[in-house]
Amino acid sequence: MDRIAIIGGHALNGEIPISGAKNSAIKLMAAALLTDAPVRLTNMPRLADTRFLARLLRRLGAEVTETDGPEGPETLLHTPEIVSAFASYDLVRQMRASFNVLGPLIAREGHAKVSLPGGCSIGARPVDLHLKALEALGAHIDLNEGYVYAQAPRGLIGAHIRFPFVSVGATEHTLMAAVLAKGETVIENAACEPEIVDLAECLIAMGAKIEGAGTPTLHVQGVGKLNGATHAVTPDRIEAGTFAVAAAMAGGKVRLTHMRPAHISALLDKLRASGVSATVGETTVDIHRGPDRLQATPITTDPYPGFATDLQAQFMALMTLAEGESVIRETVFENRFMHAPELARLGAEIEVHGGEARVRGVEGLKGAPVMATDLRASVSLVIAGLAARGETVVHRVYHLDRGFERLEAKLSACGAEIRRLKGEEDAA
Ligand code: EPZ
């Protein structure tokens, strides 16, 4: 298993281009199953997760071609027919977003057998809202031996769905199913994340009729068939936020480019409150941290436009060096502090009680071997390593490869001393 080694203490200076969003790209790829015409996605990130989903989509009947277009990496998806409506446990277990093929398969084929994803390291992550919404749209759902057996032989029918709480995945899933359902679907208490807007824009380009994306109420008028389309994946707000925090942690001046600053407003407000300068342009953000010590700043994660749970670990890493005590509340997932004991290995002082972590800032961190159990937790350790004295070695780099494109290259271009150590098994 590869590892990443960082020698801390180098300020970051330079420009970092932001890639297309992983969490958008994988839903857009699933949405391409809804049509027999080609869907061209531009600004595609090249990640382990997109490669993995491409493998699953090929098994379902999609031709997936990756090319380098005039505007960067592209993926062409074309599914003339669904050759199998089955996603095995093995596939869904390895990447839970594979579960999102369920809705498009039912909508296009009238049936599907897809494994339940099970829990994961950040929480139980049930899919009850997804299944209830699909049932409301007329799908008959049976759960048996860990699989969802779904049937809608006469097609899905529009419905009024009100989610009891906000779920990004359930909103996306319902949207993908509703676009081909007969009549109108109203989704209330929908997630407002930029990835929902991106999915809706792509579906609209494919001929879907959707209003209200980015607000809590979505109106969908079902259409009989969708066309092909070309769509540019929205920039990755979590990648942008991660590099913003990295620059704040290491010090220096970094310009993030090819991004949408409004998507990380909640983070930028907190960075400013902690003493970091963040200057917003149209598609850029300049992050500058001077010599003054950072100030402890509390955060509470929330659905968009609140502070993103996917940036919580990174902000916690930053707060380990701030003056005073920061209270970090995680409200989206129940078990998302697995990075805290690893940060402690670098010398951080963090106490976790349920959904709340108290971080008492220390004067400095010291490099150590660390490992993490999920993508964002792993990158928080890289960020901490940038400021720690000596060498930090982050194990289980495959988590990072799932969601960060050319992480080491982007950081070393700005002056970080970071390199990948190939192979060699780490003790589990
Ligand atoms: C998406 O997960 C993202 N994943 C997550 O990013 C992100 O952290 C999360 O949204 C919140 O922003 C992808 O887009 C692939 P939810 P998702 O449904 O859709 C509970 C990363 O690191 N819930 O909004 O699964 C759930 O357990 C990942 O890139 C139910 O109870 O998140 C959680 O507590 C990690 N029943 C809360 O809702 C359901 O049916 C919000 O989850 C669905 C969700």
PDB file of C-alpha atoms in Angstrom, residues 185-381:
ATOM      1  CA  THR A 185     -42.915  14.986  -8.644  1.00  0.00           C
ATOM      2  CA  VAL A 186     -42.443  17.506  -5.855  1.00  0.00           C
ATOM      3  CA  ILE A 187     -39.486  16.990  -3.516  1.00  0.00           C
ATOM      4  CA  GLU A 188     -39.635  18.989  -0.298  1.00  0.00           C
ATOM      5  CA  ASN A 189     -36.811  19.498   2.191  1.00  0.00           C
ATOM      6  CA  ALA A 190     -34.435  18.707  -0.667  1.00  0.00           C
ATOM      7  CA  ALA A 191     -30.677  19.153  -0.255  1.00  0.00           C
ATOM      8  CA  CYS A 192     -29.375  22.426  -1.764  1.00  0.00           C
ATOM      9  CA  GLU A 193     -25.740  21.387  -2.323  1.00  0.00           C
ATOM     10  CA  PRO A 194     -24.019  22.624  -5.506  1.00  0.00           C
ATOM     11  CA  GLU A 195     -23.795  18.959  -6.589  1.00  0.00           C
ATOM     12  CA  ILE A 196     -27.635  18.850  -6.716  1.00  0.00           C
ATOM     13  CA  VAL A 197     -27.667  21.952  -8.916  1.00  0.00           C
ATOM     14  CA  ASP A 198     -25.011  20.387 -11.128  1.00  0.00           C
ATOM     15  CA  LEU A 199     -26.985  17.163 -11.500  1.00  0.00           C
ATOM     16  CA  ALA A 200     -30.185  19.087 -12.256  1.00  0.00           C
ATOM     17  CA  GLU A 201     -28.397  21.199 -14.879  1.00  0.00           C
ATOM     18  CA  CYS A 202     -27.044  18.093 -16.597  1.00  0.00           C
ATOM     19  CA  LEU A 203     -30.472  16.410 -16.517  1.00  0.00           C
ATOM     20  CA  ILE A 204     -32.073  19.579 -17.918  1.00  0.00           C
ATOM     21  CA  ALA A 205     -29.501  19.565 -20.738  1.00  0.00           C
ATOM     22  CA  MET A 206     -30.601  15.956 -21.366  1.00  0.00           C
ATOM     23  CA  GLY A 207     -34.220  17.156 -21.733  1.00  0.00           C
ATOM     24  CA  ALA A 208     -35.520  16.797 -18.166  1.00  0.00           C
ATOM     25  CA  LYS A 209     -37.942  19.362 -16.734  1.00  0.00           C
ATOM     26  CA  ILE A 210     -36.750  20.435 -13.291  1.00  0.00           C
ATOM     27  CA  GLU A 211     -37.345  23.641 -11.351  1.00  0.00           C
ATOM     28  CA  GLY A 212     -36.013  24.775  -8.002  1.00  0.00           C
ATOM     29  CA  ALA A 213     -32.596  23.079  -7.923  1.00  0.00           C
ATOM     30  CA  GLY A 214     -30.526  24.716  -5.184  1.00  0.00           C
ATOM     31  CA  THR A 215     -33.670  25.437  -3.114  1.00  0.00           C
ATOM     32  CA  PRO A 216     -35.439  23.107  -0.640  1.00  0.00           C
ATOM     33  CA  THR A 217     -38.325  22.444  -3.068  1.00  0.00           C
ATOM     34  CA  LEU A 218     -37.833  20.738  -6.401  1.00  0.00           C
ATOM     35  CA  HIS A 219     -40.528  20.380  -9.076  1.00  0.00           C
ATOM     36  CA  VAL A 220     -39.991  17.729 -11.722  1.00  0.00           C
ATOM     37  CA  GLN A 221     -42.268  17.146 -14.712  1.00  0.00           C
ATOM     38  CA  GLY A 222     -41.525  13.654 -15.971  1.00  0.00           C
ATOM     39  CA  VAL A 223     -40.624  13.213 -19.640  1.00  0.00           C
ATOM     40  CA  GLY A 224     -40.905  10.062 -21.777  1.00  0.00           C
ATOM     41  CA  LYS A 225     -37.274   9.965 -22.841  1.00  0.00           C
ATOM     42  CA  LEU A 226     -34.004  11.808 -22.257  1.00  0.00           C
ATOM     43  CA  ASN A 227     -31.422  12.826 -24.871  1.00  0.00           C
ATOM     44  CA  GLY A 228     -27.674  12.969 -24.807  1.00  0.00           C
ATOM     45  CA  ALA A 229     -25.894  16.138 -23.649  1.00  0.00           C
ATOM     46  CA  THR A 230     -22.547  17.757 -22.946  1.00  0.00           C
ATOM     47  CA  HIS A 231     -22.043  19.010 -19.412  1.00  0.00           C
ATOM     48  CA  ALA A 232     -19.086  20.462 -17.493  1.00  0.00           C
ATOM     49  CA  VAL A 233     -18.701  19.023 -13.985  1.00  0.00           C
ATOM     50  CA  THR A 234     -18.866  21.732 -11.316  1.00  0.00           C
ATOM     51  CA  PRO A 235     -15.539  22.495  -9.579  1.00  0.00           C
ATOM     52  CA  ASP A 236     -14.807  20.495  -6.448  1.00  0.00           C
ATOM     53  CA  ARG A 237     -15.699  22.758  -3.527  1.00  0.00           C
ATOM     54  CA  ILE A 238     -14.268  20.273  -1.029  1.00  0.00           C
ATOM     55  CA  GLU A 239     -10.944  20.121  -2.859  1.00  0.00           C
ATOM     56  CA  ALA A 240     -10.917  23.940  -2.994  1.00  0.00           C
ATOM     57  CA  GLY A 241     -11.728  24.184   0.705  1.00  0.00           C
ATOM     58  CA  THR A 242      -9.067  21.615   1.535  1.00  0.00           C
ATOM     59  CA  PHE A 243      -6.335  23.597  -0.240  1.00  0.00           C
ATOM     60  CA  ALA A 244      -7.592  26.813   1.367  1.00  0.00           C
ATOM     61  CA  VAL A 245      -7.115  25.211   4.780  1.00  0.00           C
ATOM     62  CA  ALA A 246      -3.753  23.745   3.701  1.00  0.00           C
ATOM     63  CA  ALA A 247      -2.522  27.224   2.759  1.00  0.00           C
ATOM     64  CA  ALA A 248      -3.794  28.614   6.066  1.00  0.00           C
ATOM     65  CA  MET A 249      -2.017  25.820   7.929  1.00  0.00           C
ATOM     66  CA  ALA A 250       1.326  26.027   6.147  1.00  0.00           C
ATOM     67  CA  GLY A 251       1.352  29.821   5.770  1.00  0.00           C
ATOM     68  CA  GLY A 252       2.202  31.697   2.587  1.00  0.00           C
ATOM     69  CA  LYS A 253       0.048  32.949  -0.296  1.00  0.00           C
ATOM     70  CA  VAL A 254      -1.935  30.615  -2.501  1.00  0.00           C
ATOM     71  CA  ARG A 255      -4.350  31.380  -5.333  1.00  0.00           C
ATOM     72  CA  LEU A 256      -7.021  28.726  -5.930  1.00  0.00           C
ATOM     73  CA  THR A 257      -8.232  28.861  -9.538  1.00  0.00           C
ATOM     74  CA  HIS A 258     -11.010  27.309 -11.684  1.00  0.00           C
ATOM     75  CA  MET A 259     -13.418  27.300  -8.756  1.00  0.00           C
ATOM     76  CA  ARG A 260     -16.664  28.862  -7.516  1.00  0.00           C
ATOM     77  CA  PRO A 261     -15.863  30.910  -4.402  1.00  0.00           C
ATOM     78  CA  ALA A 262     -19.526  31.117  -3.318  1.00  0.00           C
ATOM     79  CA  HIS A 263     -19.528  27.344  -2.794  1.00  0.00           C
ATOM     80  CA  ILE A 264     -17.090  27.654   0.126  1.00  0.00           C
ATOM     81  CA  SER A 265     -18.431  30.852   1.723  1.00  0.00           C
ATOM     82  CA  ALA A 266     -19.063  29.169   5.078  1.00  0.00           C
ATOM     83  CA  LEU A 267     -15.440  27.989   5.241  1.00  0.00           C
ATOM     84  CA  LEU A 268     -14.023  31.342   4.101  1.00  0.00           C
ATOM     85  CA  ASP A 269     -15.987  33.127   6.843  1.00  0.00           C
ATOM     86  CA  LYS A 270     -14.469  30.799   9.437  1.00  0.00           C
ATOM     87  CA  LEU A 271     -10.961  31.166   7.997  1.00  0.00           C
ATOM     88  CA  ARG A 272     -11.301  34.953   8.187  1.00  0.00           C
ATOM     89  CA  ALA A 273     -12.581  34.692  11.773  1.00  0.00           C
ATOM     90  CA  SER A 274      -9.445  32.706  12.639  1.00  0.00           C
ATOM     91  CA  GLY A 275      -7.172  35.396  11.185  1.00  0.00           C
ATOM     92  CA  VAL A 276      -6.592  34.209   7.620  1.00  0.00           C
ATOM     93  CA  SER A 277      -7.064  36.584   4.699  1.00  0.00           C
ATOM     94  CA  ALA A 278      -9.326  35.236   1.931  1.00  0.00           C
ATOM     95  CA  THR A 279      -9.895  37.432  -1.128  1.00  0.00           C
ATOM     96  CA  VAL A 280     -12.542  36.320  -3.537  1.00  0.00           C
ATOM     97  CA  GLY A 281     -12.432  36.816  -7.326  1.00  0.00           C
ATOM     98  CA  GLU A 282     -14.862  35.523  -9.929  1.00  0.00           C
ATOM     99  CA  THR A 283     -13.322  32.045 -10.183  1.00  0.00           C
ATOM    100  CA  THR A 284     -10.432  32.425  -7.745  1.00  0.00           C
ATOM    101  CA  VAL A 285      -9.743  32.751  -4.037  1.00  0.00           C
ATOM    102  CA  ASP A 286      -6.467  34.111  -2.650  1.00  0.00           C
ATOM    103  CA  ILE A 287      -5.537  32.695   0.737  1.00  0.00           C
ATOM    104  CA  HIS A 288      -2.867  34.429   2.756  1.00  0.00           C
ATOM    105  CA  ARG A 289      -1.759  33.742   6.278  1.00  0.00           C
ATOM    106  CA  GLY A 290       0.743  36.091   7.782  1.00  0.00           C
ATOM    107  CA  PRO A 291       3.007  35.505  10.779  1.00  0.00           C
ATOM    108  CA  ASP A 292       0.330  36.059  13.465  1.00  0.00           C
ATOM    109  CA  ARG A 293      -0.967  33.051  15.334  1.00  0.00           C
ATOM    110  CA  LEU A 294      -4.379  31.699  14.287  1.00  0.00           C
ATOM    111  CA  GLN A 295      -7.277  32.254  16.666  1.00  0.00           C
ATOM    112  CA  ALA A 296      -9.526  29.432  17.897  1.00  0.00           C
ATOM    113  CA  THR A 297     -12.795  29.468  15.960  1.00  0.00           C
ATOM    114  CA  PRO A 298     -15.842  27.238  16.550  1.00  0.00           C
ATOM    115  CA  ILE A 299     -17.620  25.418  13.727  1.00  0.00           C
ATOM    116  CA  THR A 300     -20.811  23.384  13.429  1.00  0.00           C
ATOM    117  CA  THR A 301     -21.285  21.244  10.350  1.00  0.00           C
ATOM    118  CA  ASP A 302     -24.597  21.515   8.521  1.00  0.00           C
ATOM    119  CA  PRO A 303     -26.109  20.821   5.120  1.00  0.00           C
ATOM    120  CA  TYR A 304     -25.271  23.429   2.452  1.00  0.00           C
ATOM    121  CA  PRO A 305     -24.958  26.389   2.708  1.00  0.00           C
ATOM    122  CA  GLY A 306     -23.718  25.536   6.213  1.00  0.00           C
ATOM    123  CA  PHE A 307     -20.176  24.433   7.026  1.00  0.00           C
ATOM    124  CA  ALA A 308     -19.533  21.236   5.030  1.00  0.00           C
ATOM    125  CA  THR A 309     -18.981  18.037   7.006  1.00  0.00           C
ATOM    126  CA  ASP A 310     -16.442  17.118   4.309  1.00  0.00           C
ATOM    127  CA  LEU A 311     -14.264  20.045   5.508  1.00  0.00           C
ATOM    128  CA  GLN A 312     -14.608  19.391   9.221  1.00  0.00           C
ATOM    129  CA  ALA A 313     -11.499  17.193   9.575  1.00  0.00           C
ATOM    130  CA  GLN A 314      -9.354  19.696   7.678  1.00  0.00           C
ATOM    131  CA  PHE A 315     -10.571  22.609   9.830  1.00  0.00           C
ATOM    132  CA  MET A 316      -9.911  20.570  12.956  1.00  0.00           C
ATOM    133  CA  ALA A 317      -6.323  20.074  11.788  1.00  0.00           C
ATOM    134  CA  LEU A 318      -6.013  23.852  11.398  1.00  0.00           C
ATOM    135  CA  MET A 319      -7.433  24.516  14.846  1.00  0.00           C
ATOM    136  CA  THR A 320      -4.800  22.283  16.491  1.00  0.00           C
ATOM    137  CA  LEU A 321      -2.404  25.225  16.094  1.00  0.00           C
ATOM    138  CA  ALA A 322      -4.820  28.079  16.912  1.00  0.00           C
ATOM    139  CA  GLU A 323      -4.635  30.078  20.110  1.00  0.00           C
ATOM    140  CA  GLY A 324      -7.384  29.019  22.515  1.00  0.00           C
ATOM    141  CA  GLU A 325     -10.028  26.295  22.452  1.00  0.00           C
ATOM    142  CA  SER A 326     -12.160  25.572  19.379  1.00  0.00           C
ATOM    143  CA  VAL A 327     -15.399  23.660  19.693  1.00  0.00           C
ATOM    144  CA  ILE A 328     -16.168  21.552  16.641  1.00  0.00           C
ATOM    145  CA  ARG A 329     -19.679  20.121  16.334  1.00  0.00           C
ATOM    146  CA  GLU A 330     -20.464  17.448  13.791  1.00  0.00           C
ATOM    147  CA  THR A 331     -24.198  17.213  13.097  1.00  0.00           C
ATOM    148  CA  VAL A 332     -24.309  15.354   9.765  1.00  0.00           C
ATOM    149  CA  PHE A 333     -22.565  12.048  10.561  1.00  0.00           C
ATOM    150  CA  GLU A 334     -22.437  10.365  13.957  1.00  0.00           C
ATOM    151  CA  ASN A 335     -18.879   9.013  13.844  1.00  0.00           C
ATOM    152  CA  ARG A 336     -16.796  11.529  11.996  1.00  0.00           C
ATOM    153  CA  PHE A 337     -13.964  12.248  14.411  1.00  0.00           C
ATOM    154  CA  MET A 338     -11.717   9.301  13.555  1.00  0.00           C
ATOM    155  CA  HIS A 339      -8.979  11.765  12.619  1.00  0.00           C
ATOM    156  CA  ALA A 340      -8.841  13.183  16.178  1.00  0.00           C
ATOM    157  CA  PRO A 341      -6.707  10.372  17.701  1.00  0.00           C
ATOM    158  CA  GLU A 342      -4.417  10.464  14.649  1.00  0.00           C
ATOM    159  CA  LEU A 343      -3.970  14.248  14.968  1.00  0.00           C
ATOM    160  CA  ALA A 344      -3.168  13.587  18.630  1.00  0.00           C
ATOM    161  CA  ARG A 345      -0.257  11.408  17.454  1.00  0.00           C
ATOM    162  CA  LEU A 346       1.187  14.604  15.979  1.00  0.00           C
ATOM    163  CA  GLY A 347       0.812  16.368  19.325  1.00  0.00           C
ATOM    164  CA  ALA A 348      -2.688  17.858  19.000  1.00  0.00           C
ATOM    165  CA  GLU A 349      -4.842  18.191  22.108  1.00  0.00           C
ATOM    166  CA  ILE A 350      -8.376  17.101  21.280  1.00  0.00           C
ATOM    167  CA  GLU A 351     -11.165  15.744  23.466  1.00  0.00           C
ATOM    168  CA  VAL A 352     -14.138  14.126  21.789  1.00  0.00           C
ATOM    169  CA  HIS A 353     -17.538  13.737  23.492  1.00  0.00           C
ATOM    170  CA  GLY A 354     -20.231  12.405  21.197  1.00  0.00           C
ATOM    171  CA  GLY A 355     -20.740  14.821  18.329  1.00  0.00           C
ATOM    172  CA  GLU A 356     -18.488  17.501  19.815  1.00  0.00           C
ATOM    173  CA  ALA A 357     -14.711  17.872  19.784  1.00  0.00           C
ATOM    174  CA  ARG A 358     -12.777  20.408  21.841  1.00  0.00           C
ATOM    175  CA  VAL A 359      -9.449  21.336  20.324  1.00  0.00           C
ATOM    176  CA  ARG A 360      -6.957  23.156  22.529  1.00  0.00           C
ATOM    177  CA  GLY A 361      -4.428  24.779  20.246  1.00  0.00           C
ATOM    178  CA  VAL A 362      -0.767  23.873  20.788  1.00  0.00           C
ATOM    179  CA  GLU A 363       2.343  25.850  19.796  1.00  0.00           C
ATOM    180  CA  GLY A 364       3.526  23.249  17.301  1.00  0.00           C
ATOM    181  CA  LEU A 365       2.946  19.727  15.929  1.00  0.00           C
ATOM    182  CA  LYS A 366       5.609  17.080  15.470  1.00  0.00           C
ATOM    183  CA  GLY A 367       5.688  14.608  12.565  1.00  0.00           C
ATOM    184  CA  ALA A 368       4.752  10.946  13.138  1.00  0.00           C
ATOM    185  CA  PRO A 369       3.360   7.969  11.227  1.00  0.00           C
ATOM    186  CA  VAL A 370      -0.448   8.216  11.016  1.00  0.00           C
ATOM    187  CA  MET A 371      -3.325   6.610   9.173  1.00  0.00           C
ATOM    188  CA  ALA A 372      -6.964   7.339   8.638  1.00  0.00           C
ATOM    189  CA  THR A 373     -10.157   5.561   7.828  1.00  0.00           C
ATOM    190  CA  ASP A 374     -11.715   7.867   5.265  1.00  0.00           C
ATOM    191  CA  LEU A 375     -10.911  10.329   2.546  1.00  0.00           C
ATOM    192  CA  ARG A 376     -11.338  13.655   4.339  1.00  0.00           C
ATOM    193  CA  ALA A 377      -9.737  12.377   7.544  1.00  0.00           C
ATOM    194  CA  SER A 378      -6.674  11.302   5.532  1.00  0.00           C
ATOM    195  CA  VAL A 379      -6.278  14.694   3.935  1.00  0.00           C
ATOM    196  CA  SER A 380      -6.556  16.412   7.321  1.00  0.00           C
ATOM    197  CA  LEU A 381      -3.435  14.461   8.306  1.00  0.00           C
TER     198      LEU A 381
END
